[in-house]
Amino acid sequence: MRPVIVAGNWKMNTTPSSAGDLARAIADATDGTDVQRVLFPPYVCLAQVRDALRGRGLEVGAQNLHEEAGGAYTGEISGQMLRELATWVIVGHSERRRDQAETDEIVGRKLRRACEAGLTSILCVGELLEARQAGKAEQVVEAQLRGALSGVADRAEGHDFAIAYEPVWAIGTGETATGADAARMAGVIRATLARLGLDRRADGGPVLYGGSVTSASIGEFLAEPALDGALVGGASLKVDEMAGIVAAAGLVAAARRGAEGLS
Ligand code: PGA
């Protein structure tokens, strides 16, 4: 049974003195659920959020890591460093692909470093508007996966990465893909993983949707059995929004567990 995941990417928001309170408020508002909840604060807030969430059932992740394990890289943060503060990390977010010119090859190196450090990754993929309009969205996502996943091994147990389909035109714009579109792309993602020889991940690895998800739109995505949750940006800074999103996800998680019990 695949888990249902709600991940909140706080991006460059909150401060070390405010992040713990927000994390605690989200934990309180989303208590008592089977949904796997992960918050991704800025690096400088990781320790505060980890401390605030201790014993609360939520996990903490970083928004990025460096592709080398250590050394003379001023200002950078490695997977080994993060390991003491976090259990998850985002790799390949479109804002970093755009602003830091992260290529699929760099994203792949980061993913392998994260695996080495024992972190669970969310690998982000997704097409620009021009690619969607040109009918090339699936090709783009397949190429991103092929570029990032060469040399990544299949694993029997657990999931040390999830994939988030985040169409770039839907991020921070208030526009979303349709549930059907996102589900179709989840199918493309799983087929690509299988073609890359990652059969266990194709079957058992979570695929999330991201891009302007709110408590109002989450239902459309969770109605699709191909999708396993959401990577939430702006709405993850709002306690009420997170409460609504996790509540909706909790219904799906409970239904999956029920179906598992019956089978
Ligand atoms: P958004 O961001 O929900 O604000 O669109 C999503 C993301 O960047 O992961």
GROMACS .gro file of C-alpha atoms and ligand atoms in nm:
model
  272
    1MET     CA    1   0.000   0.000   0.000
    2ARG     CA    2   0.144   0.337  -0.097
    3PRO     CA    3   0.145   0.605   0.175
    4VAL     CA    4  -0.049   0.929   0.139
    5ILE     CA    5   0.188   1.224   0.181
    6VAL     CA    6   0.132   1.594   0.235
    7ALA     CA    7   0.456   1.790   0.209
    8GLY     CA    8   0.476   2.161   0.286
    9ASN     CA    9   0.751   2.358   0.112
   10TRP     CA   10   0.789   2.685   0.297
   11LYS     CA   11   1.041   2.818   0.041
   12MET     CA   12   1.216   3.143   0.155
   13ASN     CA   13   0.962   3.219   0.427
   14THR     CA   14   0.961   3.214   0.809
   15THR     CA   15   1.252   3.295   1.042
   16PRO     CA   16   1.426   3.096   1.315
   17SER     CA   17   1.214   3.275   1.576
   18SER     CA   18   0.879   3.216   1.398
   19ALA     CA   19   0.919   2.875   1.235
   20GLY     CA   20   0.876   2.663   1.548
   21ASP     CA   21   0.540   2.823   1.629
   22LEU     CA   22   0.411   2.768   1.277
   23ALA     CA   23   0.526   2.405   1.281
   24ARG     CA   24   0.356   2.346   1.618
   25ALA     CA   25   0.033   2.508   1.497
   26ILE     CA   26   0.032   2.287   1.186
   27ALA     CA   27   0.100   1.980   1.400
   28ASP     CA   28  -0.193   2.068   1.629
   29ALA     CA   29  -0.427   2.134   1.336
   30THR     CA   30  -0.341   1.809   1.155
   31ASP     CA   31  -0.324   1.570   1.449
   32GLY     CA   32  -0.466   1.217   1.448
   33THR     CA   33  -0.417   1.118   1.086
   34ASP     CA   34  -0.255   0.841   0.885
   35VAL     CA   35  -0.120   1.096   0.640
   36GLN     CA   36   0.257   1.123   0.626
   37ARG     CA   37   0.325   1.492   0.691
   38VAL     CA   38   0.657   1.657   0.613
   39LEU     CA   39   0.751   2.024   0.652
   40PHE     CA   40   1.035   2.180   0.453
   41PRO     CA   41   1.146   2.503   0.625
   42PRO     CA   42   1.451   2.706   0.518
   43TYR     CA   43   1.787   2.563   0.631
   44VAL     CA   44   1.823   2.814   0.915
   45CYS     CA   45   1.489   2.703   1.064
   46LEU     CA   46   1.546   2.327   1.043
   47ALA     CA   47   1.665   2.286   1.403
   48GLN     CA   48   1.376   2.489   1.542
   49VAL     CA   49   1.119   2.298   1.340
   50ARG     CA   50   1.274   1.962   1.431
   51ASP     CA   51   1.257   2.055   1.800
   52ALA     CA   52   0.903   2.185   1.771
   53LEU     CA   53   0.786   1.865   1.602
   54ARG     CA   54   0.959   1.615   1.829
   55GLY     CA   55   0.714   1.341   1.920
   56ARG     CA   56   0.439   1.493   1.704
   57GLY     CA   57   0.449   1.247   1.412
   58LEU     CA   58   0.554   1.502   1.149
   59GLU     CA   59   0.887   1.484   0.972
   60VAL     CA   60   1.126   1.758   0.868
   61GLY     CA   61   1.297   1.808   0.534
   62ALA     CA   62   1.538   2.049   0.368
   63GLN     CA   63   1.463   2.231   0.044
   64ASN     CA   64   1.795   2.147  -0.121
   65LEU     CA   65   2.137   1.986  -0.072
   66HIS     CA   66   2.472   2.016  -0.247
   67GLU     CA   67   2.576   1.755  -0.502
   68GLU     CA   68   2.913   1.693  -0.335
   69ALA     CA   69   2.954   1.519  -0.001
   70GLY     CA   70   3.177   1.789   0.150
   71GLY     CA   71   3.475   2.015   0.089
   72ALA     CA   72   3.555   2.366  -0.030
   73TYR     CA   73   3.207   2.482  -0.135
   74THR     CA   74   3.151   2.807   0.052
   75GLY     CA   75   2.793   2.857   0.160
   76GLU     CA   76   2.674   2.512   0.058
   77ILE     CA   77   2.506   2.240   0.267
   78SER     CA   78   2.567   1.865   0.227
   79GLY     CA   79   2.342   1.568   0.283
   80GLN     CA   80   2.560   1.455   0.573
   81MET     CA   81   2.501   1.787   0.749
   82LEU     CA   82   2.129   1.768   0.692
   83ARG     CA   83   2.109   1.419   0.828
   84GLU     CA   84   2.139   1.551   1.184
   85LEU     CA   85   1.846   1.786   1.133
   86ALA     CA   86   1.615   1.634   0.875
   87THR     CA   87   1.496   1.307   0.725
   88TRP     CA   88   1.376   1.438   0.387
   89VAL     CA   89   1.507   1.668   0.115
   90ILE     CA   90   1.362   1.822  -0.203
   91VAL     CA   91   1.571   1.785  -0.519
   92GLY     CA   92   1.515   1.941  -0.858
   93HIS     CA   93   1.255   2.199  -0.762
   94SER     CA   94   1.173   2.408  -1.070
   95GLU     CA   95   1.266   2.731  -0.892
   96ARG     CA   96   1.620   2.596  -0.851
   97ARG     CA   97   1.630   2.458  -1.205
   98ARG     CA   98   1.534   2.810  -1.320
   99ASP     CA   99   1.733   3.030  -1.078
  100GLN     CA  100   2.039   2.813  -1.011
  101ALA     CA  101   2.051   2.649  -1.354
  102GLU     CA  102   2.027   2.302  -1.204
  103THR     CA  103   2.043   2.048  -1.485
  104ASP     CA  104   1.901   1.696  -1.476
  105GLU     CA  105   2.256   1.572  -1.428
  106ILE     CA  106   2.307   1.790  -1.119
  107VAL     CA  107   1.966   1.689  -0.989
  108GLY     CA  108   2.066   1.325  -1.034
  109ARG     CA  109   2.388   1.377  -0.840
  110LYS     CA  110   2.192   1.543  -0.559
  111LEU     CA  111   1.948   1.254  -0.550
  112ARG     CA  112   2.232   1.003  -0.516
  113ARG     CA  113   2.395   1.213  -0.242
  114ALA     CA  114   2.066   1.228  -0.057
  115CYS     CA  115   2.031   0.847  -0.079
  116GLU     CA  116   2.390   0.806   0.048
  117ALA     CA  117   2.313   1.032   0.343
  118GLY     CA  118   2.002   0.830   0.427
  119LEU     CA  119   1.759   1.109   0.337
  120THR     CA  120   1.429   1.047   0.160
  121SER     CA  121   1.401   1.276  -0.143
  122ILE     CA  122   1.116   1.437  -0.326
  123LEU     CA  123   1.233   1.456  -0.687
  124CYS     CA  124   1.044   1.733  -0.867
  125VAL     CA  125   0.969   1.716  -1.237
  126GLY     CA  126   0.737   1.920  -1.456
  127GLU     CA  127   0.710   2.105  -1.785
  128LEU     CA  128   0.705   2.475  -1.876
  129LEU     CA  129   0.390   2.623  -2.028
  130GLU     CA  130   0.544   2.629  -2.377
  131ALA     CA  131   0.611   2.256  -2.361
  132ARG     CA  132   0.254   2.185  -2.251
  133GLN     CA  133   0.115   2.403  -2.530
  134ALA     CA  134   0.339   2.227  -2.782
  135GLY     CA  135   0.211   1.888  -2.665
  136LYS     CA  136   0.552   1.796  -2.528
  137ALA     CA  137   0.479   1.780  -2.153
  138GLU     CA  138   0.519   1.402  -2.132
  139GLN     CA  139   0.842   1.405  -2.331
  140VAL     CA  140   0.989   1.670  -2.099
  141VAL     CA  141   0.900   1.481  -1.783
  142GLU     CA  142   1.034   1.155  -1.923
  143ALA     CA  143   1.363   1.326  -2.016
  144GLN     CA  144   1.393   1.481  -1.670
  145LEU     CA  145   1.348   1.141  -1.509
  146ARG     CA  146   1.595   0.971  -1.741
  147GLY     CA  147   1.848   1.249  -1.679
  148ALA     CA  148   1.819   1.234  -1.301
  149LEU     CA  149   1.774   0.864  -1.239
  150SER     CA  150   2.062   0.703  -1.422
  151GLY     CA  151   2.268   0.513  -1.167
  152VAL     CA  152   1.993   0.510  -0.906
  153ALA     CA  153   1.926   0.160  -0.779
  154ASP     CA  154   1.594  -0.012  -0.735
  155ARG     CA  155   1.515  -0.097  -0.375
  156ALA     CA  156   1.287  -0.353  -0.227
  157GLU     CA  157   1.202  -0.186   0.096
  158GLY     CA  158   1.061   0.157   0.176
  159HIS     CA  159   1.073   0.448  -0.062
  160ASP     CA  160   1.382   0.661  -0.045
  161PHE     CA  161   1.240   0.896  -0.298
  162ALA     CA  162   0.898   1.016  -0.400
  163ILE     CA  163   0.836   1.199  -0.726
  164ALA     CA  164   0.639   1.523  -0.741
  165TYR     CA  165   0.481   1.619  -1.071
  166GLU     CA  166   0.481   1.997  -1.061
  167PRO     CA  167   0.391   2.166  -1.390
  168VAL     CA  168   0.593   2.489  -1.378
  169TRP     CA  169   0.302   2.700  -1.504
  170ALA     CA  170   0.096   2.590  -1.201
  171ILE     CA  171   0.351   2.685  -0.933
  172GLY     CA  172   0.251   2.995  -0.739
  173THR     CA  173   0.011   3.102  -1.013
  174GLY     CA  174  -0.323   2.991  -0.870
  175GLU     CA  175  -0.367   2.769  -1.176
  176THR     CA  176  -0.364   2.393  -1.135
  177ALA     CA  177  -0.345   2.098  -1.369
  178THR     CA  178  -0.665   1.896  -1.379
  179GLY     CA  179  -0.675   1.582  -1.169
  180ALA     CA  180  -0.702   1.378  -1.489
  181ASP     CA  181  -0.394   1.546  -1.640
  182ALA     CA  182  -0.191   1.492  -1.324
  183ALA     CA  183  -0.302   1.129  -1.306
  184ARG     CA  184  -0.206   1.076  -1.671
  185MET     CA  185   0.138   1.219  -1.593
  186ALA     CA  186   0.168   0.990  -1.291
  187GLY     CA  187   0.114   0.703  -1.537
  188VAL     CA  188   0.393   0.838  -1.760
  189ILE     CA  189   0.620   0.867  -1.454
  190ARG     CA  190   0.555   0.508  -1.347
  191ALA     CA  191   0.602   0.377  -1.702
  192THR     CA  192   0.933   0.565  -1.728
  193LEU     CA  193   1.053   0.424  -1.396
  194ALA     CA  194   0.971   0.075  -1.521
  195ARG     CA  195   1.159   0.140  -1.847
  196LEU     CA  196   1.459   0.250  -1.642
  197GLY     CA  197   1.451  -0.084  -1.461
  198LEU     CA  198   1.311   0.065  -1.140
  199ASP     CA  199   1.016  -0.172  -1.125
  200ARG     CA  200   0.964  -0.167  -0.752
  201ARG     CA  201   0.960   0.209  -0.746
  202ALA     CA  202   0.728   0.222  -1.046
  203ASP     CA  203   0.481   0.018  -0.852
  204GLY     CA  204   0.536   0.117  -0.490
  205GLY     CA  205   0.689   0.465  -0.503
  206PRO     CA  206   0.467   0.762  -0.421
  207VAL     CA  207   0.383   1.017  -0.692
  208LEU     CA  208   0.263   1.355  -0.566
  209TYR     CA  209   0.108   1.651  -0.744
  210GLY     CA  210   0.229   2.006  -0.680
  211GLY     CA  211   0.129   2.347  -0.813
  212SER     CA  212  -0.114   2.583  -0.638
  213VAL     CA  213  -0.266   2.309  -0.424
  214THR     CA  214  -0.512   2.443  -0.165
  215SER     CA  215  -0.775   2.292   0.062
  216ALA     CA  216  -1.024   2.371  -0.217
  217SER     CA  217  -0.831   2.195  -0.496
  218ILE     CA  218  -0.673   1.899  -0.315
  219GLY     CA  219  -0.985   1.683  -0.354
  220GLU     CA  220  -0.953   1.677  -0.732
  221PHE     CA  221  -0.604   1.526  -0.708
  222LEU     CA  222  -0.672   1.285  -0.426
  223ALA     CA  223  -0.969   1.148  -0.620
  224GLU     CA  224  -0.711   0.997  -0.857
  225PRO     CA  225  -0.580   0.661  -0.732
  226ALA     CA  226  -0.259   0.722  -0.933
  227LEU     CA  227  -0.168   1.015  -0.704
  228ASP     CA  228  -0.042   0.973  -0.349
  229GLY     CA  229  -0.062   1.324  -0.209
  230ALA     CA  230   0.067   1.674  -0.267
  231LEU     CA  231   0.368   1.901  -0.245
  232VAL     CA  232   0.218   2.227  -0.121
  233GLY     CA  233   0.390   2.566  -0.143
  234GLY     CA  234   0.207   2.886  -0.053
  235ALA     CA  235  -0.083   2.714   0.125
  236SER     CA  236   0.158   2.527   0.355
  237LEU     CA  237   0.228   2.855   0.537
  238LYS     CA  238  -0.139   2.878   0.640
  239VAL     CA  239  -0.251   2.662   0.929
  240ASP     CA  240  -0.616   2.641   0.818
  241GLU     CA  241  -0.517   2.544   0.466
  242MET     CA  242  -0.288   2.269   0.591
  243ALA     CA  243  -0.563   2.147   0.821
  244GLY     CA  244  -0.804   2.121   0.526
  245ILE     CA  245  -0.551   1.957   0.295
  246VAL     CA  246  -0.443   1.696   0.551
  247ALA     CA  247  -0.807   1.625   0.648
  248ALA     CA  248  -0.890   1.550   0.284
  249ALA     CA  249  -0.578   1.336   0.250
  250GLY     CA  250  -0.668   1.153   0.571
  251LEU     CA  251  -0.991   1.028   0.415
  252VAL     CA  252  -0.795   0.878   0.126
  253ALA     CA  253  -0.535   0.726   0.359
  254ALA     CA  254  -0.812   0.566   0.566
  255ALA     CA  255  -0.984   0.433   0.252
  256ARG     CA  256  -0.658   0.281   0.129
  257ARG     CA  257  -0.598   0.117   0.463
  258GLY     CA  258  -0.954  -0.015   0.461
  259ALA     CA  259  -0.910  -0.156   0.110
  260GLU     CA  260  -0.584  -0.319   0.216
  261GLY     CA  261  -0.759  -0.476   0.515
  262LEU     CA  262  -1.027  -0.623   0.290
  263SER     CA  263  -0.791  -0.764   0.028
  264PGA     P1  264   0.266   2.647  -0.478
  264PGA     O1  265   0.411   2.583  -0.480
  264PGA     O2  266   0.177   2.550  -0.403
  264PGA     O3  267   0.282   2.778  -0.406
  264PGA     O4  268   0.222   2.662  -0.619
  264PGA     C1  269   0.428   2.446  -0.501
  264PGA     C2  270   0.574   2.411  -0.505
  264PGA     O5  271   0.655   2.494  -0.550
  264PGA     O6  272   0.612   2.301  -0.463
   0.00000   0.00000   0.00000
